[in-house]
Short mmCIF file of C-alpha atoms in Angstrom, two decimals:
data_model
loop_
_atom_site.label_atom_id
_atom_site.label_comp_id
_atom_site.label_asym_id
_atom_site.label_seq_id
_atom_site.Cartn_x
_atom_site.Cartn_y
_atom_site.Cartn_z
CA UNK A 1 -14.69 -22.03 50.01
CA UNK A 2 -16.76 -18.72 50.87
CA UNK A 3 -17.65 -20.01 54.44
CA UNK A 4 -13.25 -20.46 54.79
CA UNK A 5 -12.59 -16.84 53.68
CA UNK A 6 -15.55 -15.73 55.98
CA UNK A 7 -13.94 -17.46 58.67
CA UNK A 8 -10.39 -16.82 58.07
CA UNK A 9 -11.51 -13.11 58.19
CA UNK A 10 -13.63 -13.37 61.21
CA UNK A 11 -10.08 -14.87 62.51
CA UNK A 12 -7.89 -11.62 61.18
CA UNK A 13 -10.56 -9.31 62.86
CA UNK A 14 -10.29 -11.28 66.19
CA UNK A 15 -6.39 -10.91 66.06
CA UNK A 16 -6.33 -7.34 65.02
CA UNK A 17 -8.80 -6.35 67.73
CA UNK A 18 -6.69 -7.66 70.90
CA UNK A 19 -3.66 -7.03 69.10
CA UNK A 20 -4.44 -3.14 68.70
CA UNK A 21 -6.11 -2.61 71.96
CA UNK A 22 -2.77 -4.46 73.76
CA UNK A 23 -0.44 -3.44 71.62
CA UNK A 24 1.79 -6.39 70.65
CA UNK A 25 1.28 -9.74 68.92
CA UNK A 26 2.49 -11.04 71.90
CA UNK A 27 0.34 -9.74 74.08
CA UNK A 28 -3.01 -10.70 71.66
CA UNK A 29 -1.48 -14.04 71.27
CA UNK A 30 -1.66 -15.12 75.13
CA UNK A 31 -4.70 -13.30 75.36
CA UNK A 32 -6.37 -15.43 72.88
CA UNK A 33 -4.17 -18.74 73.75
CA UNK A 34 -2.71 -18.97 70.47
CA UNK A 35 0.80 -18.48 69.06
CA UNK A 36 2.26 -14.87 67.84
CA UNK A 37 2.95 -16.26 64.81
CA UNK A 38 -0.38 -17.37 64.49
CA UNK A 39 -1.81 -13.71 65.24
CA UNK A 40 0.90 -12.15 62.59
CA UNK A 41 -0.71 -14.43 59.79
CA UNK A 42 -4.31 -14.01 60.54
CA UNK A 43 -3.56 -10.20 60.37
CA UNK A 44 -1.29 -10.31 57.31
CA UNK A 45 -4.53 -12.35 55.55
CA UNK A 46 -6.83 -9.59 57.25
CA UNK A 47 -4.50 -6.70 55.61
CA UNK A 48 -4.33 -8.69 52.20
CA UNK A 49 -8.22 -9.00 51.80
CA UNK A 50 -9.30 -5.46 53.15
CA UNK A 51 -6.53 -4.08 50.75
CA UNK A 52 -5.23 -1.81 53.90
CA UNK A 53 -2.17 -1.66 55.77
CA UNK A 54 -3.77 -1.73 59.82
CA UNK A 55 -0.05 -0.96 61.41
CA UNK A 56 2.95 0.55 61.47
CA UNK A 57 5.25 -2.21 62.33
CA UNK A 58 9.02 -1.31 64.04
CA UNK A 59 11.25 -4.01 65.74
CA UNK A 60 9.94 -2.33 68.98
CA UNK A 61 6.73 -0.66 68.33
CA UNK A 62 3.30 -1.81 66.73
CA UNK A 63 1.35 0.94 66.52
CA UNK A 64 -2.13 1.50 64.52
CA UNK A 65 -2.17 2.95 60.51
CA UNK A 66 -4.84 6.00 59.95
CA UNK A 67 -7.09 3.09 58.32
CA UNK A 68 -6.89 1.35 61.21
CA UNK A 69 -7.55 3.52 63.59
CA UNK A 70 -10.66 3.60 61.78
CA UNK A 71 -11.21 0.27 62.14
CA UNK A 72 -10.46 -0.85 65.64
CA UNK A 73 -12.97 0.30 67.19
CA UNK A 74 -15.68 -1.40 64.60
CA UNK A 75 -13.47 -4.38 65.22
CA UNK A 76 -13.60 -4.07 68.94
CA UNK A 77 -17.83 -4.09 68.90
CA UNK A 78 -17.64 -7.25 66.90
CA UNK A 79 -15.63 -8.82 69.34
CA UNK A 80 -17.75 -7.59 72.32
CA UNK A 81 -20.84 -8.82 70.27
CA UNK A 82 -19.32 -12.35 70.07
CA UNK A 83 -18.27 -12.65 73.48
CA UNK A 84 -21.25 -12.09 74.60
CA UNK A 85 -23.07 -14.51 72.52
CA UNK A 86 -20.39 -16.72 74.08
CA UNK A 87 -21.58 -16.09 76.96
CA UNK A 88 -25.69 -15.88 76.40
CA UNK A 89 -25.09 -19.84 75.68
CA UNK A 90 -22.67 -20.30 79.00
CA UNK A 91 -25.84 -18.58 80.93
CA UNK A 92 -27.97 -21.00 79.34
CA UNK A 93 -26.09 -23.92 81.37
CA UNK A 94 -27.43 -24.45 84.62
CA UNK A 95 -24.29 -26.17 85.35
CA UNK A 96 -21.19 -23.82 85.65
CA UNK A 97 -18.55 -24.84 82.89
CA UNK A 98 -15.52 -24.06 80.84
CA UNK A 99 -12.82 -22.13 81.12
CA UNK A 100 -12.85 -18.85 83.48
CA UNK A 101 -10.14 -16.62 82.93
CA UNK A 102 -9.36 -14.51 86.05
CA UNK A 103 -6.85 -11.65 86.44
CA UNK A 104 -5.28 -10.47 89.78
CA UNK A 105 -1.44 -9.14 91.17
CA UNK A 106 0.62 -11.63 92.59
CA UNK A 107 -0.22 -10.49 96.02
CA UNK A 108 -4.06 -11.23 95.55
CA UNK A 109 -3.33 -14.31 93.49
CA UNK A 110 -0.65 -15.93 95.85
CA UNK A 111 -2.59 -15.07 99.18
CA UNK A 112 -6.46 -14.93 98.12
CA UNK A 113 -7.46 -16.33 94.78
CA UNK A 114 -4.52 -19.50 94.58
CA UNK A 115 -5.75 -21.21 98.71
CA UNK A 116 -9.54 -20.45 97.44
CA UNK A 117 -9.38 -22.64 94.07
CA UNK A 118 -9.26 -26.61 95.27
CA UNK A 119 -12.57 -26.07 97.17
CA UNK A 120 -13.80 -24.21 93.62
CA UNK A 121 -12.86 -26.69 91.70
CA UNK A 122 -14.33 -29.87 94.04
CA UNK A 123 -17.91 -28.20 93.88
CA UNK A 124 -17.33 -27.19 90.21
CA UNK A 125 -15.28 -29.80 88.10
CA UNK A 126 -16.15 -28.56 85.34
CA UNK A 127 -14.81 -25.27 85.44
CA UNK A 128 -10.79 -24.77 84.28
CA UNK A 129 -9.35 -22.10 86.07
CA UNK A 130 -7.00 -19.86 83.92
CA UNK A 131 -5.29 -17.40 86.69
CA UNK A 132 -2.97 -14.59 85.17
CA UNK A 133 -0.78 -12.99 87.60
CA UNK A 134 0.63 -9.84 87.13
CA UNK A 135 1.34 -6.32 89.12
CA UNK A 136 0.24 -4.10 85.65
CA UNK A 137 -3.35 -3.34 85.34
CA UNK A 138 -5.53 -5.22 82.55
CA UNK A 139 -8.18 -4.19 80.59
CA UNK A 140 -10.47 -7.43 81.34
CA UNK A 141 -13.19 -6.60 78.66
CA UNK A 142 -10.15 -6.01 75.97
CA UNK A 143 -8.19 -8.59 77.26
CA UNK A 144 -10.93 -10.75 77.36
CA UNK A 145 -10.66 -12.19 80.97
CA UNK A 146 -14.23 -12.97 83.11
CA UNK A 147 -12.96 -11.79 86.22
CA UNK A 148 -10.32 -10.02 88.24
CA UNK A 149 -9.76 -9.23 91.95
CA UNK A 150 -7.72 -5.64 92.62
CA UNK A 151 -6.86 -4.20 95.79
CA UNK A 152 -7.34 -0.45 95.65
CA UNK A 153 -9.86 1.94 94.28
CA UNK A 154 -11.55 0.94 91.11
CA UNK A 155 -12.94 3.76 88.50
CA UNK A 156 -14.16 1.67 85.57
CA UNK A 157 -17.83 2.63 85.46
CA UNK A 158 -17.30 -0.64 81.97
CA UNK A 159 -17.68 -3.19 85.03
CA UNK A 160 -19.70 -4.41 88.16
CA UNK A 161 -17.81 -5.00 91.44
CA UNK A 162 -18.10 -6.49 94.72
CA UNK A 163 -16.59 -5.53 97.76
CA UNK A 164 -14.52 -8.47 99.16
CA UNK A 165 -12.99 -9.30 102.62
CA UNK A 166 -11.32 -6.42 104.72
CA UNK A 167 -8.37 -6.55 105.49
CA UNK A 168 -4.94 -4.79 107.68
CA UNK A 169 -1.88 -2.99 106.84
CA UNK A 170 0.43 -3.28 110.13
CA UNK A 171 4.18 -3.65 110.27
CA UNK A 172 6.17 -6.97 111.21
CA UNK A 173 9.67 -7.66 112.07
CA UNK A 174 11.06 -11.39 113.62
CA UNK A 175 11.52 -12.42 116.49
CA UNK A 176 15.31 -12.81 116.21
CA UNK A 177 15.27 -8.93 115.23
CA UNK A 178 13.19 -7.86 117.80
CA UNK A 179 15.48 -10.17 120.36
CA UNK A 180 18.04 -7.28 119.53
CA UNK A 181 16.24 -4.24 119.07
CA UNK A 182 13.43 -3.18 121.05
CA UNK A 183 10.67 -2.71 119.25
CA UNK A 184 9.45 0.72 118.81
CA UNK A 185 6.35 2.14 120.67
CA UNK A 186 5.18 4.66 118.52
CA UNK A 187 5.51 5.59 114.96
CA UNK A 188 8.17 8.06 115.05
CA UNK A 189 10.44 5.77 116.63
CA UNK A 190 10.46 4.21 113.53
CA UNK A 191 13.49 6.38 112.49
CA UNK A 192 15.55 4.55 115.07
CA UNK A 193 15.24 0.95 113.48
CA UNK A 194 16.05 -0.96 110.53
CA UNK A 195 13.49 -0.55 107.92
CA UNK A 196 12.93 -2.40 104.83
CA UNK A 197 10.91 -0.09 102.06
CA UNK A 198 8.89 -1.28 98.86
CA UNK A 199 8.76 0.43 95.28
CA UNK A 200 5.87 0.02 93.42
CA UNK A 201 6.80 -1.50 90.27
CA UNK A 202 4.00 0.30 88.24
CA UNK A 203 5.01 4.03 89.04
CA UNK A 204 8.64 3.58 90.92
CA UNK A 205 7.39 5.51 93.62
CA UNK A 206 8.23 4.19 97.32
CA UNK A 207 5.05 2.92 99.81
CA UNK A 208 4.09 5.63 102.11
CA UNK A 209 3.25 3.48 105.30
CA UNK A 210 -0.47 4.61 107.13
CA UNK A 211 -0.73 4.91 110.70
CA UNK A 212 -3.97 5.43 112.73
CA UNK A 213 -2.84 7.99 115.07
CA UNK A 214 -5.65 8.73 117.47
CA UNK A 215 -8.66 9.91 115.67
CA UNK A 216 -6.38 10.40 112.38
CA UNK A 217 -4.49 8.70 109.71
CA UNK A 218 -1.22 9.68 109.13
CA UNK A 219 1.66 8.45 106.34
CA UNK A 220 5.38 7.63 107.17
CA UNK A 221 7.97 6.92 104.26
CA UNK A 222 10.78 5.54 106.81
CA UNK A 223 14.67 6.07 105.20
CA UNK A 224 14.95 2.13 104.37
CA UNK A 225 18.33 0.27 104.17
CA UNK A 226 16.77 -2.01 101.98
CA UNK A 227 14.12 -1.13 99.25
CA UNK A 228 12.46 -4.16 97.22
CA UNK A 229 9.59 -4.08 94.31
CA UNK A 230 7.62 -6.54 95.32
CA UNK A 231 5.31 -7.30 98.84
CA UNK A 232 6.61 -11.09 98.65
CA UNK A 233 10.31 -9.90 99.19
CA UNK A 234 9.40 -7.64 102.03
CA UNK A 235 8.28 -10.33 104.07
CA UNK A 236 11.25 -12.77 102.88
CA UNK A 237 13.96 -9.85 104.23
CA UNK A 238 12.45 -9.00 107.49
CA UNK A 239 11.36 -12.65 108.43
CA UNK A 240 15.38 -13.20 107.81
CA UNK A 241 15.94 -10.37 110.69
CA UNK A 242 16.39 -7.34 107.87
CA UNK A 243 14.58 -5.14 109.99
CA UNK A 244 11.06 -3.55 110.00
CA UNK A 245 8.46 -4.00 107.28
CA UNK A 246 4.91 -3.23 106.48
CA UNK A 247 2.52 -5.51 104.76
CA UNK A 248 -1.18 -6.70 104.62
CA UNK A 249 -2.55 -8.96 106.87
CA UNK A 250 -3.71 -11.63 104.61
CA UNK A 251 -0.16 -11.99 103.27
CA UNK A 252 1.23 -12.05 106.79
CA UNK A 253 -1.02 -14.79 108.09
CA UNK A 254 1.28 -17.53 107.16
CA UNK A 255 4.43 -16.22 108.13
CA UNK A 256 2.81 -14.98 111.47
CA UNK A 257 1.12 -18.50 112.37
CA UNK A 258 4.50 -20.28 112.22
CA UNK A 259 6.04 -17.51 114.40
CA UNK A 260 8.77 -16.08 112.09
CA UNK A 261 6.98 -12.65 111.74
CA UNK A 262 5.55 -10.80 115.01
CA UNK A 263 3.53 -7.93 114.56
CA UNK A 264 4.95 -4.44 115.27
CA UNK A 265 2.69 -1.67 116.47
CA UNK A 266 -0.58 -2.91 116.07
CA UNK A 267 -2.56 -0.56 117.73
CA UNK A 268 -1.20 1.49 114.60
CA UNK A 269 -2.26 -0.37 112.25
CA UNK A 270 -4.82 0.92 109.57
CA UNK A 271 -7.69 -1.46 108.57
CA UNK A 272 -8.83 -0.91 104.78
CA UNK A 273 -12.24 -2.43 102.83
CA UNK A 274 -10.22 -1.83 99.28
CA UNK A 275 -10.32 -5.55 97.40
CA UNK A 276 -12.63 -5.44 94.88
CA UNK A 277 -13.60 -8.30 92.76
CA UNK A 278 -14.64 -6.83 88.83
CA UNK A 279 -16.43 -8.36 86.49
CA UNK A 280 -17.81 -6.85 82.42
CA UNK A 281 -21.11 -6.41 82.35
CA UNK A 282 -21.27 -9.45 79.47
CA UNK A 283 -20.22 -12.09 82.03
CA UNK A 284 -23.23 -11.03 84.51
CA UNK A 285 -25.49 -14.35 83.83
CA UNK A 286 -21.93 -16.71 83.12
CA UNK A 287 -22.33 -19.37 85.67
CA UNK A 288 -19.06 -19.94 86.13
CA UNK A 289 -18.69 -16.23 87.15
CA UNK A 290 -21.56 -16.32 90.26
CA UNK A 291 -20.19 -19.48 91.16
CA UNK A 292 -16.40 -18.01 91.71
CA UNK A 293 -17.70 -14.82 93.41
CA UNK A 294 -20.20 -17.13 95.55
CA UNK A 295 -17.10 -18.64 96.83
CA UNK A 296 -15.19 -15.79 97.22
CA UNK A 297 -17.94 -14.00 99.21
CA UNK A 298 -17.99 -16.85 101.61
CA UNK A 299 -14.00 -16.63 102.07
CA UNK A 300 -15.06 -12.76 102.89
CA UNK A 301 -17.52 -13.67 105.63
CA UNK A 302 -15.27 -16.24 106.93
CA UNK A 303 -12.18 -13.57 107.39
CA UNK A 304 -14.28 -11.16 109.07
#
């Protein structure tokens, strides 16, 4: 009966930790592959035995109690401290194995992570890939996930990084559009075309498009017709004769290779070393881990 109640709490202090570091039940729950429901009970049973109320709870806010506040953050420590006992016995495989959790934006995921993981998983069966795409920034250590891969600068001095393949930012348009419209020859002739603009979902703030002009690097924001939140839909409008759009070269390739994109000035285009695979410290010695970033290395050295 006392090992149950030790468990049970063990349980409620798992829950509350995700669940006040992310904010929602929700949130905790698919962080910890459980249901909310689940979550809400273990943390109800948590508040019952510690004799505390640990939120405030609103139909559309959780938000931590002055107890615990006070609490989270020994909460937090015991979950780091049993993740990485977790993962002291993964490292003690020689054999990667399990489940590795990875984090990335669609972009990344879609065009990077998703063509890399059939070759991952044919050398290393007995890994299960659990990918979570989304354009909002994670917290991997509170969120629990062994790995992510961001594009852009990285300032979390919690995790270890690698520099991953470079890549371009040029503009496309089709061929159909181009058939019409000349295509411009310089960057300021931009203004005379179609253009279609992106909105960063994160800040609502429009994509400033880089140019290497000569020996520096200049930013347009053209006056778009069309403005979409999401790099995927720039390439679907443009490829269907929209106009003019910028995007990375990675996410290009495909629509390039079966000729419905054409590149648009390319001796513009500005070539950036900015994706990053991250890692927590913890996961350092996982198996699994070395083996994923082994592969994605290679991918780098085959792209340059």
């Amino acid at each position: 009966m006392k090992e149950q109640i030790v468990i049970e709490r063990l349980t409620g202090l798992i829950a509350f930790a995700r669940a006040g570091s992310l904010g929602s039940y929700t949130a905790a729950a698919r962080s910890l592959a459980i249901s909310p429901s689940a979550v809400s009970k273990s943390i109800q049973r948590l508040e019952k035995q510690l004799g505390v109320s640990l939120f405030s709870r609103t139909t559309r806010s959780l938000t931590l109690t002055t107890e615990g506040r006070d609490l989270h953050e020994r909460a937090l420590r015991l979950l780091r401290d049993a993740e990485e006992i977790q993962q002291a016995a993964k490292a003690a495989r020689t054999e990667p194995a399990g489940t590795l959790r990875i984090a990335a934006s669609l972009p990344i995921g879609l065009h990077v992570i998703a063509p890399a993981l059939p070759r991952f998983r044919r050398l290393h069966p007995k890994v299960n890939i659990d990918l979570r795409l989304s354009d909002q920034m994670v917290d991997l250590i509170e969120g629990g996930f062994d790995l992510a891969v961001r594009i852009g600068d990285v300032s979390d001095s919690r995790l270890l990084s690698r520099r991953l393949l470079p890549h371009r930012l040029c503009c496309y348009a089709s061929p159909e559009y181009l058939a019409e419209c000349s295509p411009p020859t310089h960057p300021d002739k931009l203004e005379e075309h179609e253009t279609v603009g992106m909105r960063y979902q994160s800040s609502g703030q429009i994509f400033r498009w880089p140019f290497r002009v000569g020996d520096k690097e200049i930013e347009i924001v053209p006056s778009s017709g069309i403005i979409v939140d999401a790099s995927e839909a720039v390439l679907a409008t443009i490829a269907a004769g929209a106009g003019i759009g910028l995007a990375t070269s990675f996410m290009a390739r495909a629509w390039v290779s079966r000729g419905a994109l054409v590149p648009v000035l390319a001796d513009y285009a500005v070539d950036r070393h900015n994706i990053t695979a991250l890692w927590p410290e913890s996961r350092r010695s996982n198996p699994a881990v070395r083996a994923f970033l082994d592969t994605l290395i290679q991918l780098s050295k085959q792209g340059q």
